[in-house]
Tab-separated table of C-alpha atoms and ligand atoms in Angstrom:
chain	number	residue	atom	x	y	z
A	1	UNK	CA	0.000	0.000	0.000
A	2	UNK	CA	2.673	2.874	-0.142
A	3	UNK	CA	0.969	6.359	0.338
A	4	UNK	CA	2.313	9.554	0.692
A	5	UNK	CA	1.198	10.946	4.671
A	6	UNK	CA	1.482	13.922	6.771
A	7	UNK	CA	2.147	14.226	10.673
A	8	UNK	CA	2.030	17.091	12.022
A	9	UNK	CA	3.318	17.541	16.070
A	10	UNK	CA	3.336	20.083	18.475
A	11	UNK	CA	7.254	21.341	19.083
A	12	UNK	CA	10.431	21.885	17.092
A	13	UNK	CA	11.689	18.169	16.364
A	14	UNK	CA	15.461	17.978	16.112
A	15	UNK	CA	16.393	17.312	11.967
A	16	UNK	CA	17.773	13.600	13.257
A	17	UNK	CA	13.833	12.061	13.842
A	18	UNK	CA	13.344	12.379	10.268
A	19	UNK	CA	16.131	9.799	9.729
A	20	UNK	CA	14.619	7.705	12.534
A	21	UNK	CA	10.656	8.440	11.515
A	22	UNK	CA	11.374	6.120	8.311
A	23	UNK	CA	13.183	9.497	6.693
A	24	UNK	CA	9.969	11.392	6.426
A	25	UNK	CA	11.136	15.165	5.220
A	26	UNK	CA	10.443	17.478	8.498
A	27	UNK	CA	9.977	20.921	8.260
A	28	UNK	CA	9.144	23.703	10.739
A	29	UNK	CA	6.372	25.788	11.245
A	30	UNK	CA	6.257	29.610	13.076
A	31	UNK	CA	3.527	28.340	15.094
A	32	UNK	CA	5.630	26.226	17.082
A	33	UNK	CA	4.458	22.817	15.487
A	34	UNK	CA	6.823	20.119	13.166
A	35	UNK	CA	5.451	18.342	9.868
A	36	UNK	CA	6.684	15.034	9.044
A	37	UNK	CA	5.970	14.384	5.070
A	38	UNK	CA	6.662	11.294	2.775
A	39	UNK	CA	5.742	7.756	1.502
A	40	UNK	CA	4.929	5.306	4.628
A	41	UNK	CA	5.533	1.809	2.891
A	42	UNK	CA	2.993	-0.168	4.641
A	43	UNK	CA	0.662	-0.577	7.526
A	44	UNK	CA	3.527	-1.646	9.863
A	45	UNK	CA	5.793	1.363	9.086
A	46	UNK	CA	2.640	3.656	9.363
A	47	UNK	CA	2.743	2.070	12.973
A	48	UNK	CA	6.125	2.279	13.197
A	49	UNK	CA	6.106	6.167	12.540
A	50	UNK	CA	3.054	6.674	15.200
A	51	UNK	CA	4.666	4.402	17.558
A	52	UNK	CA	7.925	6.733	17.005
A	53	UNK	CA	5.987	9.618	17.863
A	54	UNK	CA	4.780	8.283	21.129
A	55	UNK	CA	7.705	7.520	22.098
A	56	UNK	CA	9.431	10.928	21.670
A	57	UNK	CA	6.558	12.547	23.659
A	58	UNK	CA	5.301	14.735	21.076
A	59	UNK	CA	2.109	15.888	20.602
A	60	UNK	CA	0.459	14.589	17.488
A	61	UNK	CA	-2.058	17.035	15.914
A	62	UNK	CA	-3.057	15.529	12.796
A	63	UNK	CA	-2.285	12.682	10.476
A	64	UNK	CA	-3.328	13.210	6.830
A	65	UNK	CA	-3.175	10.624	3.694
A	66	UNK	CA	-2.080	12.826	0.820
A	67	UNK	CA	-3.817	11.847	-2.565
A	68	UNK	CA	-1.372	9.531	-4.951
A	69	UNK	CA	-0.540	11.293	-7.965
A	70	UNK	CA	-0.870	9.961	-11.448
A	71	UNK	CA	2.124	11.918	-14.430
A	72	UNK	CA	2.275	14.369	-11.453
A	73	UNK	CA	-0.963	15.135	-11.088
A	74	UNK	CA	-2.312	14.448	-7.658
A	75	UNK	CA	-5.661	11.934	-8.193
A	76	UNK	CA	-8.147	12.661	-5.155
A	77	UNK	CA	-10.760	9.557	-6.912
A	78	UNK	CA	-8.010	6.501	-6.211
A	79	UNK	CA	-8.722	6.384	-1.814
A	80	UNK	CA	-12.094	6.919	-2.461
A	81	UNK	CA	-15.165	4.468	-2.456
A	82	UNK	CA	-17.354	4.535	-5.924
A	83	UNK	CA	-19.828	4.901	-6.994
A	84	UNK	CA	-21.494	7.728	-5.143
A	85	UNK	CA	-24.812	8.339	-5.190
A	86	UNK	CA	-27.221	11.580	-4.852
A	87	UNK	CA	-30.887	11.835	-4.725
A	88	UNK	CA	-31.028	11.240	-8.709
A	89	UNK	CA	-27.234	10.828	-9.780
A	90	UNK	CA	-24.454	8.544	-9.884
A	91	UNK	CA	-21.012	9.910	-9.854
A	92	UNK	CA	-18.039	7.490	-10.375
A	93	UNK	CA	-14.246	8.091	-11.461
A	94	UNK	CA	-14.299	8.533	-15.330
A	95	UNK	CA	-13.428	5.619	-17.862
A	96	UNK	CA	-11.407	5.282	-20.712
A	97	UNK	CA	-14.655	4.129	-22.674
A	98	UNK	CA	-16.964	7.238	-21.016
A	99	UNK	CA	-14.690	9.142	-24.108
A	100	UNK	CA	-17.322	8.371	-26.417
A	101	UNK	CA	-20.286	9.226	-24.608
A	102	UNK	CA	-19.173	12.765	-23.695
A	103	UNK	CA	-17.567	13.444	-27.072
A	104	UNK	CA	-21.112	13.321	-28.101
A	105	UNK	CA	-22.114	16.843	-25.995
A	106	UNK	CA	-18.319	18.118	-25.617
A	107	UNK	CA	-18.407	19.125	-29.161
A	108	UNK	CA	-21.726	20.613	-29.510
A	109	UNK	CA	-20.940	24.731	-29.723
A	110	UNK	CA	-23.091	25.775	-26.522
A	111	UNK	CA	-21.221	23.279	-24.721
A	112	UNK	CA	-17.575	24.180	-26.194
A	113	UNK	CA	-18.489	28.170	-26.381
A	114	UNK	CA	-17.122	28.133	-22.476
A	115	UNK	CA	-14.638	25.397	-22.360
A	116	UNK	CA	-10.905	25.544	-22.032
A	117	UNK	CA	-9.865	23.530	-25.679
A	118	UNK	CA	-12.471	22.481	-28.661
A	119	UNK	CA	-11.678	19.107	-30.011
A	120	UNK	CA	-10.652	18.807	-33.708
A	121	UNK	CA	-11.989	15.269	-33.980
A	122	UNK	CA	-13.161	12.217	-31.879
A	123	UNK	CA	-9.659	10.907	-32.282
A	124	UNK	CA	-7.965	13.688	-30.457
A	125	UNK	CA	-10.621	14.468	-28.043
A	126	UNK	CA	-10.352	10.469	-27.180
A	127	UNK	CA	-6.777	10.995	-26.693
A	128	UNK	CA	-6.858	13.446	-24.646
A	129	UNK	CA	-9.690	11.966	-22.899
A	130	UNK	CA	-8.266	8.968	-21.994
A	131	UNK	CA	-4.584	10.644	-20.938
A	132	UNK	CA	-3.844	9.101	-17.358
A	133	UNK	CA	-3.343	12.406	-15.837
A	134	UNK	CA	-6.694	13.259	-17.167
A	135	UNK	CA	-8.737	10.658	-16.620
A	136	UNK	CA	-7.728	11.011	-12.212
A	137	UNK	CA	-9.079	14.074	-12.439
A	138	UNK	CA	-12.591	13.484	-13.766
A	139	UNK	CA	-15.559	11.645	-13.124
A	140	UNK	CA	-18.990	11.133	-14.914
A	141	UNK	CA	-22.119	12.194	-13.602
A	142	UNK	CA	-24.971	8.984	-14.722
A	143	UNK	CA	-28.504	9.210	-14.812
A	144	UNK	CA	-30.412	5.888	-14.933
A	145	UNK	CA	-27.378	4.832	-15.891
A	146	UNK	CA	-27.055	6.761	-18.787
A	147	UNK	CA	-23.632	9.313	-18.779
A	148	UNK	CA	-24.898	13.159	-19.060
A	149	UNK	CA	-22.394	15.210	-17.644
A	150	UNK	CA	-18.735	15.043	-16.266
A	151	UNK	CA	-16.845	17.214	-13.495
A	152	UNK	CA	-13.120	17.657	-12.523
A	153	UNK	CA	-11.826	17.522	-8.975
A	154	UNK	CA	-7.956	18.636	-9.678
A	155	UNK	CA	-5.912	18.822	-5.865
A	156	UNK	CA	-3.666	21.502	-5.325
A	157	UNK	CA	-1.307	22.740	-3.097
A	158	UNK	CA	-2.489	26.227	-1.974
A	159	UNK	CA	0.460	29.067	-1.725
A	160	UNK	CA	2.546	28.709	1.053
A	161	UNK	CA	5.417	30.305	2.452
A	162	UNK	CA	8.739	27.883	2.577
A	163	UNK	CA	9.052	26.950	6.158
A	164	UNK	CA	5.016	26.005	6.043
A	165	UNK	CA	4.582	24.406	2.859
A	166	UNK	CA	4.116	21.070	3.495
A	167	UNK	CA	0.974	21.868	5.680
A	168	UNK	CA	-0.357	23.633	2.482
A	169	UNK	CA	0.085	20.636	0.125
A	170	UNK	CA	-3.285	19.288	-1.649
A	171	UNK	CA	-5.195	21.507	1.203
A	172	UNK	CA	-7.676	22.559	-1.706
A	173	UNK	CA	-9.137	22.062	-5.751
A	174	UNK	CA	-10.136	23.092	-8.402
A	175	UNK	CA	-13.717	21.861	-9.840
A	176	UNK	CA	-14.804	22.044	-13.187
A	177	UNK	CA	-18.361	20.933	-14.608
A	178	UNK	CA	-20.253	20.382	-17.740
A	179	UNK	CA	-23.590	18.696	-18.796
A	180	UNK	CA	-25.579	17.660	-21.525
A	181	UNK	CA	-27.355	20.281	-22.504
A	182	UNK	CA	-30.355	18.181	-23.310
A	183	UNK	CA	-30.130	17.185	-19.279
A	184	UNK	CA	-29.789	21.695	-18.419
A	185	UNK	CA	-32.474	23.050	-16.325
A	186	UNK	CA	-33.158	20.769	-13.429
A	187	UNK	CA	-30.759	21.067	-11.521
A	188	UNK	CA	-28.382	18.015	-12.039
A	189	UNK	CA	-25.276	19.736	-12.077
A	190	UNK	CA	-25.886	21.408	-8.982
A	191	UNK	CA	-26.877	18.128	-7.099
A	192	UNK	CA	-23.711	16.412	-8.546
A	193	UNK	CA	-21.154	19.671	-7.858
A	194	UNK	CA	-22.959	19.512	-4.217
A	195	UNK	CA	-22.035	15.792	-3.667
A	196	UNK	CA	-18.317	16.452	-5.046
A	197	UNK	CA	-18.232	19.205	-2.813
A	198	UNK	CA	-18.870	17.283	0.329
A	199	UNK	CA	-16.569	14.773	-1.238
A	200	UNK	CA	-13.924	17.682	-0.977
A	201	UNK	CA	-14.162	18.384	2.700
A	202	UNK	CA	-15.467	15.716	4.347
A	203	UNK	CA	-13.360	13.014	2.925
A	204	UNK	CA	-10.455	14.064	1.385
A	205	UNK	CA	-10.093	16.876	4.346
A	206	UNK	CA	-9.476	19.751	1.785
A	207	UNK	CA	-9.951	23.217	3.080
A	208	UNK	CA	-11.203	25.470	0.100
A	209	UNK	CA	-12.449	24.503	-3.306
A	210	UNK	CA	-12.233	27.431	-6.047
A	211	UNK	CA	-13.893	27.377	-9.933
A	212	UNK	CA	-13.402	29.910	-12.210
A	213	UNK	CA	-15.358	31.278	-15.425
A	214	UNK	CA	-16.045	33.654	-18.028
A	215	UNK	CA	-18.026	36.809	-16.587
A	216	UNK	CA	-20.361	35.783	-19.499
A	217	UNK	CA	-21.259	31.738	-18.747
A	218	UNK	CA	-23.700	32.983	-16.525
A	219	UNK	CA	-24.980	29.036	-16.209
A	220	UNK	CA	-21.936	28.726	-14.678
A	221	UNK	CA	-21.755	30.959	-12.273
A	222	UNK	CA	-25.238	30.780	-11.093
A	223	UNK	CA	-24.667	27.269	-10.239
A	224	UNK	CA	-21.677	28.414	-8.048
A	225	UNK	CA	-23.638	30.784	-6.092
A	226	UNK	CA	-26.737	28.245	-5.893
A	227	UNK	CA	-23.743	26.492	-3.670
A	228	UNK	CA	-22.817	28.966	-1.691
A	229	UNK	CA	-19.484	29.977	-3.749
A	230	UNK	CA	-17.927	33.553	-2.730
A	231	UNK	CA	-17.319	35.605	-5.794
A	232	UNK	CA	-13.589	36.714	-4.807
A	233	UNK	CA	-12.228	37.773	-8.070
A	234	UNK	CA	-13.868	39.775	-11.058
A	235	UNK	CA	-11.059	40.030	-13.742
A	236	UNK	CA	-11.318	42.763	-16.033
A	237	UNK	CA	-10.733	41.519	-19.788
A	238	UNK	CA	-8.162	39.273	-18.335
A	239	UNK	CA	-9.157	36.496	-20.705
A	240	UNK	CA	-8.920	35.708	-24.410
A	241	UNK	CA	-11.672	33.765	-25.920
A	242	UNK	CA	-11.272	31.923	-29.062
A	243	UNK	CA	-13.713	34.862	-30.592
A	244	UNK	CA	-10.508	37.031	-30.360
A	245	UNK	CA	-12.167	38.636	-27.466
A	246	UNK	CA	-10.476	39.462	-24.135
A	247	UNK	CA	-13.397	38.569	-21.696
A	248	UNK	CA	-13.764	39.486	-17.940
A	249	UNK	CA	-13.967	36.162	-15.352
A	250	UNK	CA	-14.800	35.463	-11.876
A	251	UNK	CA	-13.016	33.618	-9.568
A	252	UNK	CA	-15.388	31.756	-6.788
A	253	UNK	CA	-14.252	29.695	-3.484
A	254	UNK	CA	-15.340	28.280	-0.951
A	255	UNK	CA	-13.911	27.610	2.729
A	256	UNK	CA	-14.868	24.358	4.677
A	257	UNK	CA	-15.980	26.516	7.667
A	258	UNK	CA	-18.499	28.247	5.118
A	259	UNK	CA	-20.126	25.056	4.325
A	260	UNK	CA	-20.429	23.555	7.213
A	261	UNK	CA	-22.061	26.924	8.635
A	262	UNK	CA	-24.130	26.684	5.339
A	263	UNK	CA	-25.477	22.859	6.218
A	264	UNK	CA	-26.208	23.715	9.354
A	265	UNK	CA	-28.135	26.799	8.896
B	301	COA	C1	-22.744	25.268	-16.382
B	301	COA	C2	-23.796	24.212	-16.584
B	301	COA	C3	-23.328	22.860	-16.041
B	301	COA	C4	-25.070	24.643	-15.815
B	301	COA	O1	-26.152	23.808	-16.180
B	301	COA	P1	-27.604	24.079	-15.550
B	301	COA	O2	-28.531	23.126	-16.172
B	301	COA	O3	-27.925	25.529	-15.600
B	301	COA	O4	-27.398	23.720	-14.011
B	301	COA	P2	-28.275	22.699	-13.172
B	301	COA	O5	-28.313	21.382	-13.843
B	301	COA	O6	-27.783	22.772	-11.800
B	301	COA	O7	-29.741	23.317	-13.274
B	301	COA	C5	-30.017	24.555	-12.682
B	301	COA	C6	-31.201	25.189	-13.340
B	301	COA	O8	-32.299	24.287	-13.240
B	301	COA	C7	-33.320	24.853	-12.407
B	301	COA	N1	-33.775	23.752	-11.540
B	301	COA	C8	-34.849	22.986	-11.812
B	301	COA	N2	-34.954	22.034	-10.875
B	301	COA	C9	-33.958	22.221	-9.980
B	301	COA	C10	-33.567	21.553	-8.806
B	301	COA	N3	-34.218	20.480	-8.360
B	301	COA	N4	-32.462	21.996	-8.146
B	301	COA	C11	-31.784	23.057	-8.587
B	301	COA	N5	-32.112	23.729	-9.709
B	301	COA	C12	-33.197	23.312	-10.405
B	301	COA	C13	-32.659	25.995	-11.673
B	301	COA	O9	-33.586	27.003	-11.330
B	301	COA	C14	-31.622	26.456	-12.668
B	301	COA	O10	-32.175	27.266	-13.642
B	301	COA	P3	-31.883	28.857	-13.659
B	301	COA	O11	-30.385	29.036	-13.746
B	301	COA	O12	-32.613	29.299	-14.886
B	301	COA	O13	-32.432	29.378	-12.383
B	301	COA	C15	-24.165	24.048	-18.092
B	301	COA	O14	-24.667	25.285	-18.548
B	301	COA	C16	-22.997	23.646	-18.974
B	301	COA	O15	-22.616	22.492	-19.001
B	301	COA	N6	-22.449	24.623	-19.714
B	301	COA	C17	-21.380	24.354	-20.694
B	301	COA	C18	-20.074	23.979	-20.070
B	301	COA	C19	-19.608	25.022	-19.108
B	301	COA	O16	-19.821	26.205	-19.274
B	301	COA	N7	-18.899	24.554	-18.080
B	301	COA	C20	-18.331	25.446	-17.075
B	301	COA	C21	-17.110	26.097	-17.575
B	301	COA	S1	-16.550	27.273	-16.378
C-alpha cells in the first residue's frame, strides 16, 4: 500500500527524527508545530512512525493521507469508495470508454463556447480523454445509468510560504463541470457539484475549493452561487476567448468553515 502521509506535532523536532521516523522530510512551522511528510511503505511502518511519535513525547495534531498522484498530477478519486450516489445521480471516477459518450455533448458549440480547448476530432478528443493524468481528475455524472455530464476535482497545493509548505500541500481544488445540454435546467449539475463538494471536505479533508469562469457563462456561475461559492475575483478583460475577445472572469471559493455553517443553517 505505499501512500504519501502527513504528521504534524506540536514542538520543534530535532532534523535527526526524520532519519529515525522512516526518513519522512520534516519541516518547521512559526507556530511552534513540526510536519513530518513522505511515503509510509505499509501498515507496519505507518505504525512504526506513530509508535515513534509516542515515544518521543510529542504531541500529534493531525495525520493526513495525501492523494497519490498519477504523471504528477495528484488523483483525489483513487482512496475513495465509488460509486457515489445523490438523490437522482451517480457519480463514479471517469473511464477510458466514457470518451465516447461525452464526445457526443463536448463538441456541440453551446457546450464548447465556455470550455478551455475544442476538439478537432473524436480521435484527439479520445486521446486526450483517456490521458492518465486526465482521466484522475474526472468523473462522470450517470442518470439511470445513462452518462450526461462530467466534473473535474484537480488537488492543489495552496500558496505557502517555505518553512510552512508542506501543511499547504493538496489543502484545496479546483472543480470544473459540464452537462448535456439536453439534461440543463433541473438542476443536475448542482446536485452532482454539491455531492463532489462534500466529497472535498469531508473526505479528502481539503480546506477550500475554487472554480473559475467567463463573466459571461452565466450558467456557470449561477450554479456556483446556488452552492454557496464567494465571488472573490472579477477580472477585467483578463481572458482571451477563441472569438478574439479578451473577456472578464470570476473567480469563486469556498472555505470548509463556510459550508459547514451553510449545512447547518
Ligand atoms: C454550467 C452548466 C453545467 C449549468 O447547467 P444548468 O442546467 O444551468 O445547471 P443545473 O443542472 O444545476 O440546473 C439549474 C437550473 O435548473 C433549475 N432547476 C430545476 N430544478 C432544480 C432543482 N431540483 N435543483 C436546482 N435547480 C433546479 C434551476 O432554477 C436552474 O435554472 P436557472 O439558472 O434558470 O435558475 C451548463 O450550462 C454547462 O454544461 N455549460 C457548458 C459547459 C460550461 O460552461 N462549463 C463550465 C465552464 S466554467
Amino acid at each position: 500500500m505505499s501512500a504519501a502521509y502527513e504528521f504534524r506535532v506540536g514542538g520543534h523536532l530535532d532534523g535527526h527524527w526524520s532519519n529515525i521516523l522512516a526518513g519522512l522530510a520534516l519541516t518547521h512551522g512559526s507556530d511552534g508545530t513540526s510536519t513530518l511528510t513522505g511515503p509510509v511503505a505499509d501498515q507496519s511502518q505507518l505504525h512504526g512512525v506513530l509508535a515513534g511519535l509516542r515515544d518521543l513525547g510529542a504531541p500529534l495534531l493531525a495525520v493526513r493521507a495525501l492523494p497519490p498522484s498519477v504523471g504528477g498530477v495528484t488523483d483525489p478519486l483513487a482512496a475513495l469508495t465509488w460509486p457515489r450516489r445523490t438523490e437522482r445521480l451517480l457519480l463514479r471516477p471517469a473511464r477510458p470508454e466514457d470518451a465516447e459518450v461525452t464526445w457526443r455533448f463536448r463538441r456541440l458549440e453551446s457546450v464548447c463556447r465556455w470550455i478551455t480547448e475544442v476538439p478537432t476530432s473524436e480521435e484527439s478528443y479520445r486521446a486526450t480523454f483517456t490521458d492518465p493524468a486526465r482521466l484522475a481528475t474526472t468523473l462522470v455524472i450517470e442518470l439511470d445509468g445513462e452518462v450526461i455530464g462530467d466534473l473535474m476535482l484537480r488537488v492543489d497545493d495552496a500558496w505557502a510560504q517555505k518553512e510552512v509548505v508542506d501543511q499547504a500541500r493538496a489543502t484545496q481544488a479546483e472543480l470544473g463541470w459540464v452537462l448535456d445540454p439536453s439534461f440543463a435546467g433541473n438542476g443536475y449539475a448542482t446536485e452532482a457539484v454539491r455531492e463532489l463538494v462534500c466529497i472535498c471536505f469531508d473526505e479528502l479533508g481539503l480546506r477550500r475549493v475554487t472554480a473559475t469562469c467567463f463573466a459571461d457563462n452565466e450558467a456557470s456561475w449561477r450554479l456556483m452561487e446556488r452552492l454557496g461559492m464567494r465571488r472573490e475575483v472579477h477580472a477585467v478583460a483578463d481572458a482571451l476567448h477563441r472569438s478574439g475577445e479578451w473577456l472578464d472572469s470570476y473567480g469563486y471559493a469556498l472555505l470548509v468553515e463556510e459550508w459547514r455553517g451553510a449545512s447547518r443553517a
